[in-house]
Amino acid sequence: MRAVDLFAGAGGFSTGAQMAGVEVVWAANHWPVAVETHAANHPQAIHVCQDLHQADWSQVPKHDILLASPCCQGHSKARGKAANNPQHDASRSTAWAVVDALEYHRPEFGVVENVPEFLDWSLFPAWKIALELLGYSLAPHIIDAADHGVPQHRERMFIVLARSKSPMGLQLPKRDHVPASAVLDFECGNWSPINKPGRAAATLRRVANGRKAFGERFIAPYYKSGSGLTGRSVARPIGTITTKDRWAIVNGDRMRMVSKDEYRAFMGFPSTYALPARKDTAVHLLGNAVCPPAVRDVLTAIKEAA
């Protein structure tokens, strides 16, 4: 089975496809850094750096399945969804590139990933009708990456598109949850004393509350609120990884930020997956990515049902 990857980003969709035995032959993104990262890890694919509204779909190789992760910022509760916000309206419009691509090539299957709020988009009914007019049935699946062996609770919507009269509802495996402790290295990293000059009062309160709830080792959001005022136990998956470096580890009387390698593992990427040297750039890419193990299970189920 051959696939193309729209809005490929860091390559989570492509990596998951590879895990499922699907060959990714073409990948595109508008951000040069994302394209460079994807190409470094998936050199077999043709890479294009462009706005997909301007894509020439005749130049895209034939494929059996289209993978697409249109911009989610205009739908996400974390970023706001108000209409008439030019940035968010432009973000939401990226979903129409999926229709354009499917209209030209008519592959047998497609998988579109986004936040669950995508289904609440005011133009979702029109988008759905457009795909149905092309012969596709739509089957939304709300999936938590933690149920697929990813050490992170990350709930996303995967719409399975099939050229069939009936929607393709998938029977997905539910794997054991992997705790954050399986990823975190308490012996390495740049630790600093918790009680040091300049430490924010909110951080100190969160650490004190976390110690009462979880003991001497736990994880907590370092900026803003995140997981409330106590943080999270390392015996459960971490909370959702975002595009900002915001998760801290508390270990006794010291703390540090989660490392780039740990973020990669929390997203379910292989340890050999190449990322940009700058941590903030790598975290931005990872926070926008799809978790490969979840993709693996979705595509494996599609192959088995086909």
Short mmCIF file of C-alpha atoms in Angstrom, two decimals:
data_model
loop_
_atom_site.label_atom_id
_atom_site.label_comp_id
_atom_site.label_asym_id
_atom_site.label_seq_id
_atom_site.Cartn_x
_atom_site.Cartn_y
_atom_site.Cartn_z
CA MET A 1 0.00 0.00 0.00
CA ARG A 2 1.32 3.44 -0.98
CA ALA A 3 0.49 6.68 0.84
CA VAL A 4 0.95 10.43 0.56
CA ASP A 5 1.27 12.66 3.62
CA LEU A 6 -0.30 16.15 3.52
CA PHE A 7 0.77 18.64 6.23
CA ALA A 8 3.49 16.11 7.04
CA GLY A 9 5.17 18.15 9.80
CA ALA A 10 7.67 16.22 11.88
CA GLY A 11 6.57 12.98 10.24
CA GLY A 12 4.33 11.27 12.79
CA PHE A 13 1.85 10.10 10.16
CA SER A 14 4.64 8.84 7.89
CA THR A 15 6.45 7.09 10.75
CA GLY A 16 3.25 5.36 11.84
CA ALA A 17 2.62 4.34 8.24
CA GLN A 18 6.10 2.86 8.07
CA MET A 19 5.39 0.90 11.26
CA ALA A 20 2.24 -0.50 9.58
CA GLY A 21 4.09 -1.51 6.44
CA VAL A 22 2.73 1.33 4.31
CA GLU A 23 5.13 3.07 1.92
CA VAL A 24 5.00 6.88 1.99
CA VAL A 25 5.87 8.12 -1.52
CA TRP A 26 5.20 11.88 -1.20
CA ALA A 27 5.09 14.37 1.67
CA ALA A 28 4.42 18.10 1.83
CA ASN A 29 4.48 20.93 4.34
CA HIS A 30 4.73 24.72 4.12
CA TRP A 31 7.48 25.05 6.79
CA PRO A 32 11.03 24.41 5.48
CA VAL A 33 12.26 23.12 8.86
CA ALA A 34 9.47 20.54 8.93
CA VAL A 35 10.26 19.42 5.38
CA GLU A 36 13.98 19.14 6.22
CA THR A 37 13.19 17.06 9.31
CA HIS A 38 10.80 14.81 7.42
CA ALA A 39 13.27 14.33 4.57
CA ALA A 40 16.08 13.42 6.97
CA ASN A 41 13.96 10.61 8.41
CA HIS A 42 12.02 9.56 5.30
CA PRO A 43 14.47 10.02 2.43
CA GLN A 44 12.59 7.61 0.17
CA ALA A 45 9.66 10.02 -0.23
CA ILE A 46 9.38 12.93 -2.66
CA HIS A 47 9.27 16.15 -0.62
CA VAL A 48 7.51 19.41 -1.46
CA CYS A 49 7.63 22.64 0.53
CA GLN A 50 4.59 24.72 -0.33
CA ASP A 51 1.14 25.97 0.62
CA LEU A 52 -1.08 23.05 -0.33
CA HIS A 53 -3.79 25.41 -1.54
CA GLN A 54 -1.41 25.96 -4.48
CA ALA A 55 -0.47 22.30 -5.03
CA ASP A 56 -0.41 20.76 -8.50
CA TRP A 57 -1.96 17.40 -7.68
CA SER A 58 -0.99 16.02 -11.09
CA GLN A 59 2.61 15.98 -9.83
CA VAL A 60 1.74 13.74 -6.87
CA PRO A 61 2.43 10.00 -7.37
CA LYS A 62 -0.46 7.58 -7.45
CA HIS A 63 -1.33 6.20 -4.04
CA ASP A 64 -3.77 3.96 -2.20
CA ILE A 65 -4.27 6.08 0.90
CA LEU A 66 -4.10 9.78 1.69
CA LEU A 67 -2.87 10.85 5.13
CA ALA A 68 -3.62 14.40 6.21
CA SER A 69 -3.35 16.43 9.38
CA PRO A 70 -4.73 19.89 8.53
CA CYS A 71 -3.99 22.76 10.91
CA CYS A 72 -5.76 22.26 14.21
CA GLN A 73 -5.13 25.68 15.80
CA GLY A 74 -8.38 27.16 14.50
CA HIS A 75 -10.38 24.34 16.09
CA SER A 76 -8.48 23.68 19.32
CA LYS A 77 -9.87 24.86 22.65
CA ALA A 78 -6.30 25.74 23.60
CA ARG A 79 -6.03 28.35 20.84
CA GLY A 80 -9.58 29.63 20.56
CA LYS A 81 -12.06 29.01 17.78
CA ALA A 82 -13.71 32.37 17.19
CA ALA A 83 -14.86 33.09 13.65
CA ASN A 84 -13.60 36.22 11.88
CA ASN A 85 -10.16 35.72 13.37
CA PRO A 86 -8.06 35.82 10.17
CA GLN A 87 -5.37 33.52 11.56
CA HIS A 88 -7.84 30.88 12.72
CA ASP A 89 -10.06 31.15 9.64
CA ALA A 90 -7.01 30.60 7.42
CA SER A 91 -6.00 27.65 9.60
CA ARG A 92 -9.40 26.00 9.26
CA SER A 93 -9.37 26.45 5.48
CA THR A 94 -6.42 24.05 5.14
CA ALA A 95 -8.92 21.16 5.38
CA TRP A 96 -10.13 21.96 1.86
CA ALA A 97 -6.76 20.87 0.44
CA VAL A 98 -7.80 17.35 1.45
CA VAL A 99 -10.85 17.62 -0.79
CA ASP A 100 -8.75 18.92 -3.69
CA ALA A 101 -6.26 16.07 -3.40
CA LEU A 102 -8.94 13.39 -3.13
CA GLU A 103 -10.87 14.82 -6.07
CA TYR A 104 -7.84 14.47 -8.34
CA HIS A 105 -6.50 11.05 -7.35
CA ARG A 106 -9.51 9.27 -5.81
CA PRO A 107 -7.45 6.85 -3.66
CA GLU A 108 -9.33 4.02 -2.02
CA PHE A 109 -8.76 5.32 1.52
CA GLY A 110 -7.88 8.41 3.49
CA VAL A 111 -7.22 9.24 7.14
CA VAL A 112 -7.63 12.81 8.42
CA GLU A 113 -6.32 13.65 11.89
CA ASN A 114 -7.28 16.68 13.96
CA VAL A 115 -8.59 17.70 17.38
CA PRO A 116 -12.08 16.39 18.23
CA GLU A 117 -13.45 19.95 17.93
CA PHE A 118 -12.91 19.66 14.17
CA LEU A 119 -16.32 17.96 14.09
CA ASP A 120 -17.87 21.15 15.54
CA TRP A 121 -16.48 23.37 12.75
CA SER A 122 -19.32 25.38 11.21
CA LEU A 123 -18.23 24.23 7.73
CA PHE A 124 -17.74 20.59 8.67
CA PRO A 125 -21.15 19.58 7.21
CA ALA A 126 -20.18 21.16 3.87
CA TRP A 127 -16.74 19.53 4.00
CA LYS A 128 -18.35 16.16 4.74
CA ILE A 129 -20.81 16.55 1.85
CA ALA A 130 -17.96 17.41 -0.52
CA LEU A 131 -16.18 14.18 0.39
CA GLU A 132 -19.39 12.16 0.09
CA LEU A 133 -19.94 13.59 -3.39
CA LEU A 134 -16.51 12.19 -4.27
CA GLY A 135 -17.70 8.75 -3.16
CA TYR A 136 -16.23 8.63 0.34
CA SER A 137 -17.93 7.52 3.53
CA LEU A 138 -16.66 9.06 6.77
CA ALA A 139 -16.08 7.27 10.06
CA PRO A 140 -14.75 9.49 12.88
CA HIS A 141 -12.78 7.74 15.63
CA ILE A 142 -11.79 9.56 18.83
CA ILE A 143 -8.50 8.04 19.92
CA ASP A 144 -6.35 8.56 23.01
CA ALA A 145 -2.71 7.84 22.12
CA ALA A 146 -2.22 6.33 25.59
CA ASP A 147 -4.48 3.44 24.53
CA HIS A 148 -1.97 2.61 21.80
CA GLY A 149 1.17 2.33 23.89
CA VAL A 150 2.16 6.01 23.81
CA PRO A 151 3.25 7.30 27.27
CA GLN A 152 1.03 10.37 26.82
CA HIS A 153 -2.68 11.11 27.13
CA ARG A 154 -3.40 12.78 23.79
CA GLU A 155 -6.96 12.63 22.50
CA ARG A 156 -7.33 13.19 18.77
CA MET A 157 -9.93 12.56 16.10
CA PHE A 158 -9.10 10.29 13.17
CA ILE A 159 -11.62 10.33 10.32
CA VAL A 160 -11.33 7.19 8.20
CA LEU A 161 -12.40 7.81 4.61
CA ALA A 162 -13.34 4.87 2.40
CA ARG A 163 -14.75 4.65 -1.11
CA SER A 164 -17.68 2.58 0.10
CA LYS A 165 -21.36 3.02 0.89
CA SER A 166 -20.91 2.20 4.56
CA PRO A 167 -18.48 3.97 6.93
CA MET A 168 -15.45 1.91 7.92
CA GLY A 169 -15.67 1.57 11.69
CA LEU A 170 -12.40 0.13 12.93
CA GLN A 171 -11.90 -2.40 15.72
CA LEU A 172 -8.74 -1.02 17.29
CA PRO A 173 -6.62 -2.76 19.91
CA LYS A 174 -6.46 -1.19 23.34
CA ARG A 175 -2.93 -1.50 24.64
CA ASP A 176 -1.64 -1.19 28.20
CA HIS A 177 -0.81 2.34 29.31
CA VAL A 178 2.87 3.19 29.57
CA PRO A 179 3.77 5.35 32.58
CA ALA A 180 5.84 8.52 32.31
CA SER A 181 8.43 6.85 34.53
CA ALA A 182 9.31 4.54 31.62
CA VAL A 183 10.58 7.58 29.70
CA LEU A 184 12.04 9.88 32.34
CA ASP A 185 15.73 9.64 33.27
CA PHE A 186 16.17 10.78 36.86
CA GLU A 187 19.96 10.44 36.67
CA CYS A 188 20.58 12.82 33.74
CA GLY A 189 19.78 16.38 32.78
CA ASN A 190 20.31 19.91 34.03
CA TRP A 191 18.75 19.93 37.48
CA SER A 192 18.38 23.02 39.63
CA PRO A 193 17.34 23.49 43.26
CA ILE A 194 13.64 23.99 43.74
CA ASN A 195 14.20 26.59 46.44
CA LYS A 196 16.37 29.04 44.56
CA PRO A 197 16.13 32.83 44.27
CA GLY A 198 13.60 33.94 41.69
CA ARG A 199 11.53 30.74 41.62
CA ALA A 200 7.89 31.71 41.02
CA ALA A 201 5.52 31.42 43.96
CA ALA A 202 3.03 29.50 41.78
CA THR A 203 5.73 26.91 41.00
CA LEU A 204 6.59 26.49 44.67
CA ARG A 205 2.89 26.00 45.52
CA ARG A 206 2.53 23.40 42.77
CA VAL A 207 5.61 21.53 44.00
CA ALA A 208 4.33 21.54 47.59
CA ASN A 209 0.91 20.27 46.49
CA GLY A 210 2.51 17.67 44.21
CA ARG A 211 4.62 16.31 47.04
CA LYS A 212 1.52 15.83 49.17
CA ALA A 213 -0.26 14.02 46.34
CA PHE A 214 2.55 11.99 44.73
CA GLY A 215 5.62 12.01 46.95
CA GLU A 216 9.11 13.12 45.95
CA ARG A 217 8.90 12.34 42.21
CA PHE A 218 6.26 13.72 39.86
CA ILE A 219 5.80 15.85 36.74
CA ALA A 220 4.13 19.22 36.56
CA PRO A 221 3.46 22.02 34.08
CA TYR A 222 6.07 24.71 34.65
CA TYR A 223 4.13 27.46 32.91
CA LYS A 224 0.47 28.39 33.24
CA SER A 225 -1.95 25.90 34.81
CA GLY A 226 -1.88 22.63 32.84
CA SER A 227 -2.69 19.77 35.21
CA GLY A 228 -4.11 22.00 37.90
CA LEU A 229 -2.14 22.84 41.01
CA THR A 230 -0.62 19.44 41.80
CA GLY A 231 0.98 18.07 38.62
CA ARG A 232 0.78 14.38 37.69
CA SER A 233 2.01 11.06 38.98
CA VAL A 234 4.87 9.47 37.02
CA ALA A 235 2.95 6.19 37.33
CA ARG A 236 0.57 7.35 34.58
CA PRO A 237 1.15 8.77 31.07
CA ILE A 238 2.14 12.42 30.83
CA GLY A 239 -0.47 15.00 29.80
CA THR A 240 -0.71 16.32 26.25
CA ILE A 241 2.56 17.53 24.76
CA THR A 242 2.10 20.96 23.17
CA THR A 243 4.31 23.10 20.97
CA LYS A 244 5.80 24.77 24.08
CA ASP A 245 8.47 23.38 26.40
CA ARG A 246 6.33 23.40 29.52
CA TRP A 247 6.69 20.10 31.40
CA ALA A 248 8.99 19.89 34.42
CA ILE A 249 10.17 16.93 36.51
CA VAL A 250 10.42 17.16 40.28
CA ASN A 251 12.85 14.79 41.98
CA GLY A 252 13.26 15.45 45.69
CA ASP A 253 14.63 18.94 46.25
CA ARG A 254 15.53 19.55 42.59
CA MET A 255 13.74 19.93 39.27
CA ARG A 256 14.41 20.22 35.55
CA MET A 257 12.55 20.55 32.28
CA VAL A 258 11.72 17.47 30.20
CA SER A 259 14.51 16.90 27.66
CA LYS A 260 14.18 16.85 23.88
CA ASP A 261 14.81 13.10 23.82
CA GLU A 262 12.13 12.54 26.45
CA TYR A 263 9.63 14.63 24.47
CA ARG A 264 10.37 12.47 21.42
CA ALA A 265 9.70 9.31 23.44
CA PHE A 266 6.52 10.79 24.94
CA MET A 267 5.22 11.28 21.37
CA GLY A 268 5.98 7.68 20.45
CA PHE A 269 8.78 8.36 17.95
CA PRO A 270 11.74 5.96 17.74
CA SER A 271 14.86 6.99 19.69
CA THR A 272 16.76 7.17 16.39
CA TYR A 273 14.40 9.75 14.89
CA ALA A 274 16.41 12.85 13.91
CA LEU A 275 15.18 16.19 15.25
CA PRO A 276 16.40 19.80 14.86
CA ALA A 277 19.28 20.75 17.15
CA ARG A 278 17.35 23.57 18.84
CA LYS A 279 15.11 22.23 21.57
CA ASP A 280 12.37 24.83 21.08
CA THR A 281 12.14 23.99 17.37
CA ALA A 282 12.06 20.26 18.08
CA VAL A 283 9.33 20.67 20.72
CA HIS A 284 7.29 22.84 18.35
CA LEU A 285 7.46 20.11 15.70
CA LEU A 286 6.68 17.33 18.15
CA GLY A 287 3.77 19.20 19.74
CA ASN A 288 2.13 19.49 16.32
CA ALA A 289 2.82 15.89 15.36
CA VAL A 290 0.67 12.77 15.19
CA CYS A 291 1.70 9.93 17.52
CA PRO A 292 3.11 7.18 15.27
CA PRO A 293 1.87 4.16 17.29
CA ALA A 294 -1.73 5.41 17.04
CA VAL A 295 -1.31 5.76 13.27
CA ARG A 296 0.21 2.27 13.12
CA ASP A 297 -2.87 0.75 14.73
CA VAL A 298 -5.31 2.72 12.56
CA LEU A 299 -3.58 1.81 9.29
CA THR A 300 -3.12 -1.82 10.32
CA ALA A 301 -6.85 -2.04 11.00
CA ILE A 302 -7.64 -0.48 7.63
CA LYS A 303 -5.37 -2.97 5.84
CA GLU A 304 -7.03 -5.87 7.66
CA ALA A 305 -10.53 -4.61 6.87
CA ALA A 306 -9.83 -3.77 3.22
#
